[in-house]
Tab-separated table of C-alpha atoms in Angstrom:
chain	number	residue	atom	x	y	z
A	1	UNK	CA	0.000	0.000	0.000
A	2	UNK	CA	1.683	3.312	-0.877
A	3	UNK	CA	1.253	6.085	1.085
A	4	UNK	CA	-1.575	8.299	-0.383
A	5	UNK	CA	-3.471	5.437	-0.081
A	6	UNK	CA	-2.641	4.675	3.417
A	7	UNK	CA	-3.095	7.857	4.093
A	8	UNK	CA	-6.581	8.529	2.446
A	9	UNK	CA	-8.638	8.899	5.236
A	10	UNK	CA	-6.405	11.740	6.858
A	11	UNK	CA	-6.491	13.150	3.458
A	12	UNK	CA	-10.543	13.522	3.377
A	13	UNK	CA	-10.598	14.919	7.282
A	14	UNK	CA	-8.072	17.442	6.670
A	15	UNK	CA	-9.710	18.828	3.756
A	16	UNK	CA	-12.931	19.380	5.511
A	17	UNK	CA	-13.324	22.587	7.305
A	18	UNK	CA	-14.091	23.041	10.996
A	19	UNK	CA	-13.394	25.038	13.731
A	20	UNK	CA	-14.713	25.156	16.982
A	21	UNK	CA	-18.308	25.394	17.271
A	22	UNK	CA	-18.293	24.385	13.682
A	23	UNK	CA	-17.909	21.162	13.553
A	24	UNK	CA	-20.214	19.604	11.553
A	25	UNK	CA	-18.841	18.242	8.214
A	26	UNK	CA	-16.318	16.625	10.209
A	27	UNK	CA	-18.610	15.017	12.970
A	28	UNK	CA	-20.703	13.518	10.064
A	29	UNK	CA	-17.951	12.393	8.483
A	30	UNK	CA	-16.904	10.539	11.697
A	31	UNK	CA	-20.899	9.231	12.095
A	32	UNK	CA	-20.947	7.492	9.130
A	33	UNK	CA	-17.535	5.829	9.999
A	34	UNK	CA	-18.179	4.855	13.555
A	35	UNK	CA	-21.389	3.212	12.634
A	36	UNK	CA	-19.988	0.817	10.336
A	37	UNK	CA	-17.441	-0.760	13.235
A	38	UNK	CA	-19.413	0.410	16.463
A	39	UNK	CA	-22.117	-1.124	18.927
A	40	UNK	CA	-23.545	2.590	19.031
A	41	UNK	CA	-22.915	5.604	18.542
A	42	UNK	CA	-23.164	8.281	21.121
A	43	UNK	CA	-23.299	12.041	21.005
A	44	UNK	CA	-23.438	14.961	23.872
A	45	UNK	CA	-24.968	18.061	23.650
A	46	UNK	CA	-22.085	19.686	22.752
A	47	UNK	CA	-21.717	17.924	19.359
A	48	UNK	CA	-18.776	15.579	20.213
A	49	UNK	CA	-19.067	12.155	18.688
A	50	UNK	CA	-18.095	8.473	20.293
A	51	UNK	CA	-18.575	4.838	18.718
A	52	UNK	CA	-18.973	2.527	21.618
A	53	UNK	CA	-17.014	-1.611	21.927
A	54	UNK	CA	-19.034	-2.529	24.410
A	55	UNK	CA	-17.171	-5.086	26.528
A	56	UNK	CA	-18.241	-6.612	30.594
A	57	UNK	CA	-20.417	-4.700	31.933
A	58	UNK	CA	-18.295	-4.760	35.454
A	59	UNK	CA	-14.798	-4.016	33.361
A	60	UNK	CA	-12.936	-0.641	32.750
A	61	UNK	CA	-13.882	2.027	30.402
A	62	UNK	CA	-11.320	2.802	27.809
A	63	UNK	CA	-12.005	6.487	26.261
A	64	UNK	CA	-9.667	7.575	23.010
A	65	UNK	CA	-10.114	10.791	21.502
A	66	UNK	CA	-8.767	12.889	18.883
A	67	UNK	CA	-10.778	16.509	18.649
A	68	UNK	CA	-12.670	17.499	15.687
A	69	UNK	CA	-11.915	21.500	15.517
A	70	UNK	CA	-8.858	23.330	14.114
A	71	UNK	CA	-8.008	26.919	14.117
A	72	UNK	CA	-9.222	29.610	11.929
A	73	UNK	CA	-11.143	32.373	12.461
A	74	UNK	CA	-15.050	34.063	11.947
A	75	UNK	CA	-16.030	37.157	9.450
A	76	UNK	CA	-17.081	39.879	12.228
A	77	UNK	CA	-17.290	42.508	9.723
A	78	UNK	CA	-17.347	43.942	5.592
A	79	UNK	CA	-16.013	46.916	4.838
A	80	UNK	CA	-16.904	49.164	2.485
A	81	UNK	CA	-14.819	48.353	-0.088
A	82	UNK	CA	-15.729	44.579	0.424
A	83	UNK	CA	-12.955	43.197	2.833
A	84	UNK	CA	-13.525	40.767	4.939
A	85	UNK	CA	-12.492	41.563	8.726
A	86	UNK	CA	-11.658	38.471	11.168
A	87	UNK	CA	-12.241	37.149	14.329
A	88	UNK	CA	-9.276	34.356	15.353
A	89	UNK	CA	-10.852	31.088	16.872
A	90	UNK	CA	-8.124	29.007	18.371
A	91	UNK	CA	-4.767	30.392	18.955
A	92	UNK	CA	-2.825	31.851	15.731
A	93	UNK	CA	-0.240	34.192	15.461
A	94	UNK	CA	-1.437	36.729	12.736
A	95	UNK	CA	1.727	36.509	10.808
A	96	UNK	CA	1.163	32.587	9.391
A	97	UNK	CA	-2.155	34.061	7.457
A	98	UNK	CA	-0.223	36.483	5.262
A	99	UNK	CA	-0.531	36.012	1.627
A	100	UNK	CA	-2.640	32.889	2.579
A	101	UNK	CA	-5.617	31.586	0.614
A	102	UNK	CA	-8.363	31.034	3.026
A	103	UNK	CA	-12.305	29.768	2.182
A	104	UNK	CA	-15.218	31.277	3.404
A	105	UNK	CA	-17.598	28.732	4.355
A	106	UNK	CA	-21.241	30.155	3.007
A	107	UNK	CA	-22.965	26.705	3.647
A	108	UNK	CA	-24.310	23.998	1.193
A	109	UNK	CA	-21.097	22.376	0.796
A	110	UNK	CA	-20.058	26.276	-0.944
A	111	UNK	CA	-16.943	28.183	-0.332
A	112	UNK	CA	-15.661	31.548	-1.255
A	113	UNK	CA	-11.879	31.594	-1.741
A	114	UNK	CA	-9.997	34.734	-1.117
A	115	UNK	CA	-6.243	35.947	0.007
A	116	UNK	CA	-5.224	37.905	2.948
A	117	UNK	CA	-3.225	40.507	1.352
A	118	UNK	CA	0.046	41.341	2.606
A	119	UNK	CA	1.900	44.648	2.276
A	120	UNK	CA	4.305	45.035	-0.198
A	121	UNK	CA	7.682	46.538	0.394
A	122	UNK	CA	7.325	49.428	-1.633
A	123	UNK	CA	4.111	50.124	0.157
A	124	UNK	CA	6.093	50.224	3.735
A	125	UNK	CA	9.137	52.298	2.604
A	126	UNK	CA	9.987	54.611	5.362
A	127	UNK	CA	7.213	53.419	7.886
A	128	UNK	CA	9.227	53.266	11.731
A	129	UNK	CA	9.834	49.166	11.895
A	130	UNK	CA	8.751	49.212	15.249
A	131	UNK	CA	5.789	50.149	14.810
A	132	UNK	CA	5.150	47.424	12.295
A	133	UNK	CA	4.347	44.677	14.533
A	134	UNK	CA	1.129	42.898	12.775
A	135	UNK	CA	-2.141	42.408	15.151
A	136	UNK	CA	-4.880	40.063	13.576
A	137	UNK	CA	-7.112	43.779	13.336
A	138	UNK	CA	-4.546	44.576	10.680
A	139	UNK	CA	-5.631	41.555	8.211
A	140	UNK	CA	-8.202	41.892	5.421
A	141	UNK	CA	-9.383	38.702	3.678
A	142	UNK	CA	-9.792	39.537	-0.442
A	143	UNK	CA	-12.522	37.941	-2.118
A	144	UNK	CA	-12.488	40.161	-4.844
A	145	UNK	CA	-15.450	41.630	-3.987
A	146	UNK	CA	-15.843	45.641	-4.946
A	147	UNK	CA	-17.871	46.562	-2.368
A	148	UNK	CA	-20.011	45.437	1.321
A	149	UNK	CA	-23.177	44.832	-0.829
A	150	UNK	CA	-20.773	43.279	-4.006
A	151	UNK	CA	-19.434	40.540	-0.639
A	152	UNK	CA	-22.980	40.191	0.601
A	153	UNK	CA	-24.277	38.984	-3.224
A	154	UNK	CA	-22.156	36.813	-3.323
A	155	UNK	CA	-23.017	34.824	-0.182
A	156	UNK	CA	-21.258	36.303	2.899
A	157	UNK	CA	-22.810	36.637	6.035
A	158	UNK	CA	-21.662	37.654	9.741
A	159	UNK	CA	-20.201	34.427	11.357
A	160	UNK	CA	-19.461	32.223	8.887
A	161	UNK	CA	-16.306	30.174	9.507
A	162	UNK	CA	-12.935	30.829	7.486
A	163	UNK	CA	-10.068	27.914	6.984
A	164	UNK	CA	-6.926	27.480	5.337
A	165	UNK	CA	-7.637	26.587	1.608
A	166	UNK	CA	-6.195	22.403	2.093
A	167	UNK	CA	-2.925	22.110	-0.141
A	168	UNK	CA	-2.505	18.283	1.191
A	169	UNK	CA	0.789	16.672	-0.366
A	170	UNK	CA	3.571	13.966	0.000
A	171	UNK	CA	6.744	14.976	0.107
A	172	UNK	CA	9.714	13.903	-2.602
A	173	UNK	CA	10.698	10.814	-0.031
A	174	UNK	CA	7.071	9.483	0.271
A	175	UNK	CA	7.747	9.723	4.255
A	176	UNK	CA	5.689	13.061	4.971
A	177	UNK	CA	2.663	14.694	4.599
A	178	UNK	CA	1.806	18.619	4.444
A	179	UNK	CA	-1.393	19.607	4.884
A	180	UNK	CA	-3.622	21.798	7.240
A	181	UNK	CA	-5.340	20.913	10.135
A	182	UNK	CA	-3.197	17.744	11.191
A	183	UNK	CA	-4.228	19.441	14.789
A	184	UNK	CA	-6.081	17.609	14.910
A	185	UNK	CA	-7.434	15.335	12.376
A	186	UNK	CA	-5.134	12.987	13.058
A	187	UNK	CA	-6.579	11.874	16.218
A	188	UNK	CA	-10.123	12.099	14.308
A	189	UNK	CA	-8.687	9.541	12.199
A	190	UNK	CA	-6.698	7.521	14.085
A	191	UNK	CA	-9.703	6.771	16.662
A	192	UNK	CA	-11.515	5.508	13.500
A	193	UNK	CA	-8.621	3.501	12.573
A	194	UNK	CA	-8.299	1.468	15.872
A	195	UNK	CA	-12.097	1.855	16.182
A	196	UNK	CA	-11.943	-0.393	12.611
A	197	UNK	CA	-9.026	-2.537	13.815
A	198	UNK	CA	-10.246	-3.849	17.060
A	199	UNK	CA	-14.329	-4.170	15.446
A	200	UNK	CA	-13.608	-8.019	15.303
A	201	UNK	CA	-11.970	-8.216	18.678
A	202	UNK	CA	-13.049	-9.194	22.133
A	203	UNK	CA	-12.049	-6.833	24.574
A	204	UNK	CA	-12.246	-7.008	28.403
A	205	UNK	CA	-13.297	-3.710	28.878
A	206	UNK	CA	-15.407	-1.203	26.761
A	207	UNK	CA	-13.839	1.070	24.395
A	208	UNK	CA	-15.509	4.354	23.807
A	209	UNK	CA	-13.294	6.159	20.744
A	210	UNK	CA	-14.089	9.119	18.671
A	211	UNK	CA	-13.549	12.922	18.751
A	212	UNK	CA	-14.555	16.200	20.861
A	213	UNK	CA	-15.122	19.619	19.726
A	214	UNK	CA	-13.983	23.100	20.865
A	215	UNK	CA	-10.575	21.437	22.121
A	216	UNK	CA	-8.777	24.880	20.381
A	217	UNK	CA	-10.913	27.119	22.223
A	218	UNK	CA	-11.056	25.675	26.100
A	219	UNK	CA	-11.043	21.788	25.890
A	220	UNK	CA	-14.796	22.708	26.440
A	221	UNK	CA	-15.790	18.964	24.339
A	222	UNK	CA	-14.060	16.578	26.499
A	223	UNK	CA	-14.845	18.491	29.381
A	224	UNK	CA	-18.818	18.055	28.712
A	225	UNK	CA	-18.051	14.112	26.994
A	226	UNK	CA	-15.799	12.700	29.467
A	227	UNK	CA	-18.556	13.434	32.685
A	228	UNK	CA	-21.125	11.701	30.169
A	229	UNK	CA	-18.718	8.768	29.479
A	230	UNK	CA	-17.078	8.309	32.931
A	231	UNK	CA	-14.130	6.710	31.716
A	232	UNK	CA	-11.192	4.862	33.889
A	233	UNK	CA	-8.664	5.598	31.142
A	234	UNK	CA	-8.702	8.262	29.101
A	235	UNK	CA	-6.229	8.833	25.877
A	236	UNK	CA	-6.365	12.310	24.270
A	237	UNK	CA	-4.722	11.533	20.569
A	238	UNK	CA	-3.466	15.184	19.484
A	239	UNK	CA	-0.406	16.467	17.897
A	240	UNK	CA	2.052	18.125	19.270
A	241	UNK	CA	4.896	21.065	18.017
A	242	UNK	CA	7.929	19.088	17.139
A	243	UNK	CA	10.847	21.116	18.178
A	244	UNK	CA	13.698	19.948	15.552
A	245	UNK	CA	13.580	22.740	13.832
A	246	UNK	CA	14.953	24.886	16.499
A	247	UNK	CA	18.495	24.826	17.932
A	248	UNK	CA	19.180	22.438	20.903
A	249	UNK	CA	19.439	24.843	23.317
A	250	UNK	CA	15.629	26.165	22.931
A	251	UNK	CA	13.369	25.613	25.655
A	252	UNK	CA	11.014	24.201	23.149
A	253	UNK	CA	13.354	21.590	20.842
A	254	UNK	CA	11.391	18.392	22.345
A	255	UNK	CA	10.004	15.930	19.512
A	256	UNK	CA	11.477	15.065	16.160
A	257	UNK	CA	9.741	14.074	12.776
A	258	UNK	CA	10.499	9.907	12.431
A	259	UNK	CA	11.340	9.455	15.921
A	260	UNK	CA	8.209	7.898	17.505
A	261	UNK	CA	5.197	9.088	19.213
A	262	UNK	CA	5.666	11.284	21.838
A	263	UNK	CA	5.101	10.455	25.570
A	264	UNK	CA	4.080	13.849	27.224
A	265	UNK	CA	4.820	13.523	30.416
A	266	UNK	CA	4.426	17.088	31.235
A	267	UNK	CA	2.327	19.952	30.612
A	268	UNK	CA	0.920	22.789	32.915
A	269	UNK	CA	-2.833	21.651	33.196
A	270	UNK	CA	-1.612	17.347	32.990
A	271	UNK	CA	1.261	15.835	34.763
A	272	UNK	CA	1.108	12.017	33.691
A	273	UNK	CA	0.048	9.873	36.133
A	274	UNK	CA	3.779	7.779	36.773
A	275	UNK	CA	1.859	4.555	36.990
A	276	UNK	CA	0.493	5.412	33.539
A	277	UNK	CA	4.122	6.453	32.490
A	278	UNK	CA	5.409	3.298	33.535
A	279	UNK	CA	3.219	1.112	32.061
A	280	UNK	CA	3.362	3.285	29.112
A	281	UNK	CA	7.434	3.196	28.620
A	282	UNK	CA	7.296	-0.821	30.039
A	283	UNK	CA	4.832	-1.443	26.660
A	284	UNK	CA	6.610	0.098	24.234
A	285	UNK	CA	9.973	-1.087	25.010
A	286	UNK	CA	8.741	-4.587	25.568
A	287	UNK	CA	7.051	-4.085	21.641
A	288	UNK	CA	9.995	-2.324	20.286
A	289	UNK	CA	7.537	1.060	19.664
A	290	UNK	CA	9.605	4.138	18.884
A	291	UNK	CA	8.716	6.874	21.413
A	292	UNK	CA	10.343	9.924	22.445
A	293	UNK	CA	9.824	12.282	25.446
A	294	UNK	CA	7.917	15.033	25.480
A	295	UNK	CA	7.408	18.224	27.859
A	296	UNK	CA	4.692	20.764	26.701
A	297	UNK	CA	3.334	24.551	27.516
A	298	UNK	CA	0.466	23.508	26.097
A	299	UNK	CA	-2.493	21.401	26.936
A	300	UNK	CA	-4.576	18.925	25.370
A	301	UNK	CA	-8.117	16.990	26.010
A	302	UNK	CA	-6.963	15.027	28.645
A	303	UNK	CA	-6.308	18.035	31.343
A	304	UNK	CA	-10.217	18.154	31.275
A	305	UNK	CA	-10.629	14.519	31.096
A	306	UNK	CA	-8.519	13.996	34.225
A	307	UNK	CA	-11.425	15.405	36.962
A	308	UNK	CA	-14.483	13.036	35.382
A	309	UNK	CA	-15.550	10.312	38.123
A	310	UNK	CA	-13.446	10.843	41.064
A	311	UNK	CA	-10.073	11.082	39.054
A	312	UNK	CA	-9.469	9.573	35.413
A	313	UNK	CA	-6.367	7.933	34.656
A	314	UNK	CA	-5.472	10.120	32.254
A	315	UNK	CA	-2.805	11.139	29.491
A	316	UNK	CA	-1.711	12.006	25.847
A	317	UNK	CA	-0.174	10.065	22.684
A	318	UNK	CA	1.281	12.465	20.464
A	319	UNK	CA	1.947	12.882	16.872
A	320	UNK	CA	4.714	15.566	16.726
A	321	UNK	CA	4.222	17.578	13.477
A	322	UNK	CA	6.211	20.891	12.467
A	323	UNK	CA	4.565	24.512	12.028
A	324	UNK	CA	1.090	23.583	13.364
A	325	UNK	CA	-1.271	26.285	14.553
A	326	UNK	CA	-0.389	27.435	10.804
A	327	UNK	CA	-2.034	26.999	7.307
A	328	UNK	CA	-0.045	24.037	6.415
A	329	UNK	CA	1.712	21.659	8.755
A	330	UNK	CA	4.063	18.578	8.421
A	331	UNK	CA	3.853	15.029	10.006
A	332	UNK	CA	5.688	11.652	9.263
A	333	UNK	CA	4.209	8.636	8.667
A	334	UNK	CA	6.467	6.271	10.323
A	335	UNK	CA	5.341	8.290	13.916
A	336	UNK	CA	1.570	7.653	12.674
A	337	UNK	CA	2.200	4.057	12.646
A	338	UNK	CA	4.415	4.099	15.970
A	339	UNK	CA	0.922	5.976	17.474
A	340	UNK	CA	-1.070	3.022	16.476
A	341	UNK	CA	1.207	0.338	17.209
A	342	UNK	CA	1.585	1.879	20.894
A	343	UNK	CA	-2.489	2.172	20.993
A	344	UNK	CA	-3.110	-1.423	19.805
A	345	UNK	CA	-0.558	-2.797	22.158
A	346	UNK	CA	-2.211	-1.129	25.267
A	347	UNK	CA	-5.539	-2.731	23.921
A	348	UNK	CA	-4.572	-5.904	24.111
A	349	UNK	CA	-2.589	-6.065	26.898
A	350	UNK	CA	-5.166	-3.715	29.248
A	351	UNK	CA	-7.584	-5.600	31.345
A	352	UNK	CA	-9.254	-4.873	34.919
A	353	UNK	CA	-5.985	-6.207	36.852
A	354	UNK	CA	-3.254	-3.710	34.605
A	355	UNK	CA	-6.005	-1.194	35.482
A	356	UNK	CA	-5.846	-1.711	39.323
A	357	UNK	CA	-2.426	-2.170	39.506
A	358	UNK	CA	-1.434	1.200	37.629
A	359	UNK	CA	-4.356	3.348	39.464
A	360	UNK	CA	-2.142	2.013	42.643
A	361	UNK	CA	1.366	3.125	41.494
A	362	UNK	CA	0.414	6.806	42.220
């Protein structure tokens, strides 16, 4: 199997559009998935999406989930002249969206494409440099409209969502993928994945995978689906900034493309439970997984997950990928299979007992 075709179902997630508290198109996607290799499907009120293994009805829960949303940002305003003015939703530094085509999502399946113009030089001769720094207030999305009423006729309303226009590719050594949205699509497709590989399997727990929304904005989703679903494990699937573009000395050079999925053992709002770590570096080594360490600013799903029940056993696998948070980011494959090998390998080896014996090795 070559890799676009390996790789086709990341291909169709990250070239829907969806940011948080829009994430529709991608939560039917992942409905129509799930129902082919789950018991049920289940859905809070949120909008976040779970197929359900069922296994004893006395054994552990097993939660896995990737998070639907990815950043991007609202139309808050026209101008006169037919710009479109912007409203960030998830965190973005303004400067990635220059020169960018972006898609204006006007419903139906239809999109408006535009650029967000940048500045030429000859425009900014003798402006003082420092007072140049770029705000997101400062960007205009063009649409080529000539006026508010021109941008209105053709289908733009307060609200809509705006995304990156998808430019998904392989690179020359068939090893990685550029695309937008990888944050986090990948874990949207990897729960399907091991939701697919395990259909035929019997489990002695139940496994609830599948994907929460609004991750980018306040882990709001698996706040709201994790007190519905009460797990005793819970696995956020996300990716993570991979650092090996930066010298070795900066703070934030952890995770390398090809090296393995990434065991974050620290971030501000999740310290990993060292049971969990344990068991977690114990499994790998013992099945040869390539892993790396990993310490975040960040957060992910599972700092919410962590207070469901009376304390969730809870933790993240990561994909590292370079420039995410951007219009186009880059993973590797080889750390895509390392995520699933490490996921399959906790499924079968997890049972009641492991359970118990890692919630005791506080």
């Amino acid at each position: 199997m070559d890799t676009r075709e390996r790789m086709k179902i990341y291909e169709e997630l990250t070239s829907l559009s969806g940011i948080a508290g829009y994430e529709k198109a991608v939560r039917n996607y992942l409905k129509e998935r799930l129902a082919k290799c789950s018991d049920e499907i289940i859905q809070d009120r949120l909008g976040s999406v779970f197929g359900i293994k069922y296994g004893p009805a006395d054994g552990p829960i097993v939660m896995i989930a990737g998070h639907m949303d990815e950043v991007g940002a609202i139309v808050v305003n026209i101008t006169p002249k037919g710009f479109i003015k912007m409203q960030p939703i998830g965190g973005i530094n303004p400067e990635v969206f220059l020169s960018q085509n972006m898609q204006i999502d006007i419903g139906n399946g239809k999109f408006i494409q535009g650029v967000i113009g940048a500045t030429p030089p000859h425009s900014s001769r003798g402006l003082d440099e420092d007072n140049r720094k770029l705000s997101f207030d400062d960007l205009l999305l063009d649409i080529g409209a000539d006026s508010k009423e021109h941008a209105q006729q053709l289908g733009v309303k307060i609200g809509q969502q705006i995304t990156p226009v998808n430019n998904y590719f392989i690179t020359a050594d068939g090893k990685k993928i550029v695309a937008k949205a990888w944050d986090n699509r990948f874990g949207c497709g990897m729960a399907l994945e091991i939701m697919e590989a395990v259909k035929d399997l019997e489990l002695p727990f139940t496994l609830v995978a599948g994907a929460t929304v609004q991750e980018e904005v306040g882990l709001r989703g698996a706040t709201t689906a994790s007190q519905m679903i009460e797990p005793d494990l819970f696995i956020a699937l996300d990716v993570s900034p991979a650092g090996d573009f930066l010298d070795d000395k900066h703070p934030a050079s952890f995770g390398a493309l090809g090296q393995g999925f990434l065991v974050r053992f620290y971030d501000p709002r999740c310290i990993m439970h060292n049971g969990l770590r344990q068991y977690f570096y114990e499994l790998a080594t013992k099945n040869n997984i390539k892993h790396q360490n990993f310490l975040s600013m960040g957060g992910t799903d599972a700092a919410a997950a962590q207070y469901a029940k009376h304390g969730t056993l809870s933790t993240t696998i990561g994909l590292p990928g370079r420039y995410i948070h951007s219009t186009a980011a880059m993973i590797h494959i080889d750390d895509v299979e390392a995520v699933k090998q490490m996921l399959m390998a906790i499924l079968q080896d997890f049972n009641q007992d492991v359970f118990e014996r890692i919630k005791n090795n506080v």
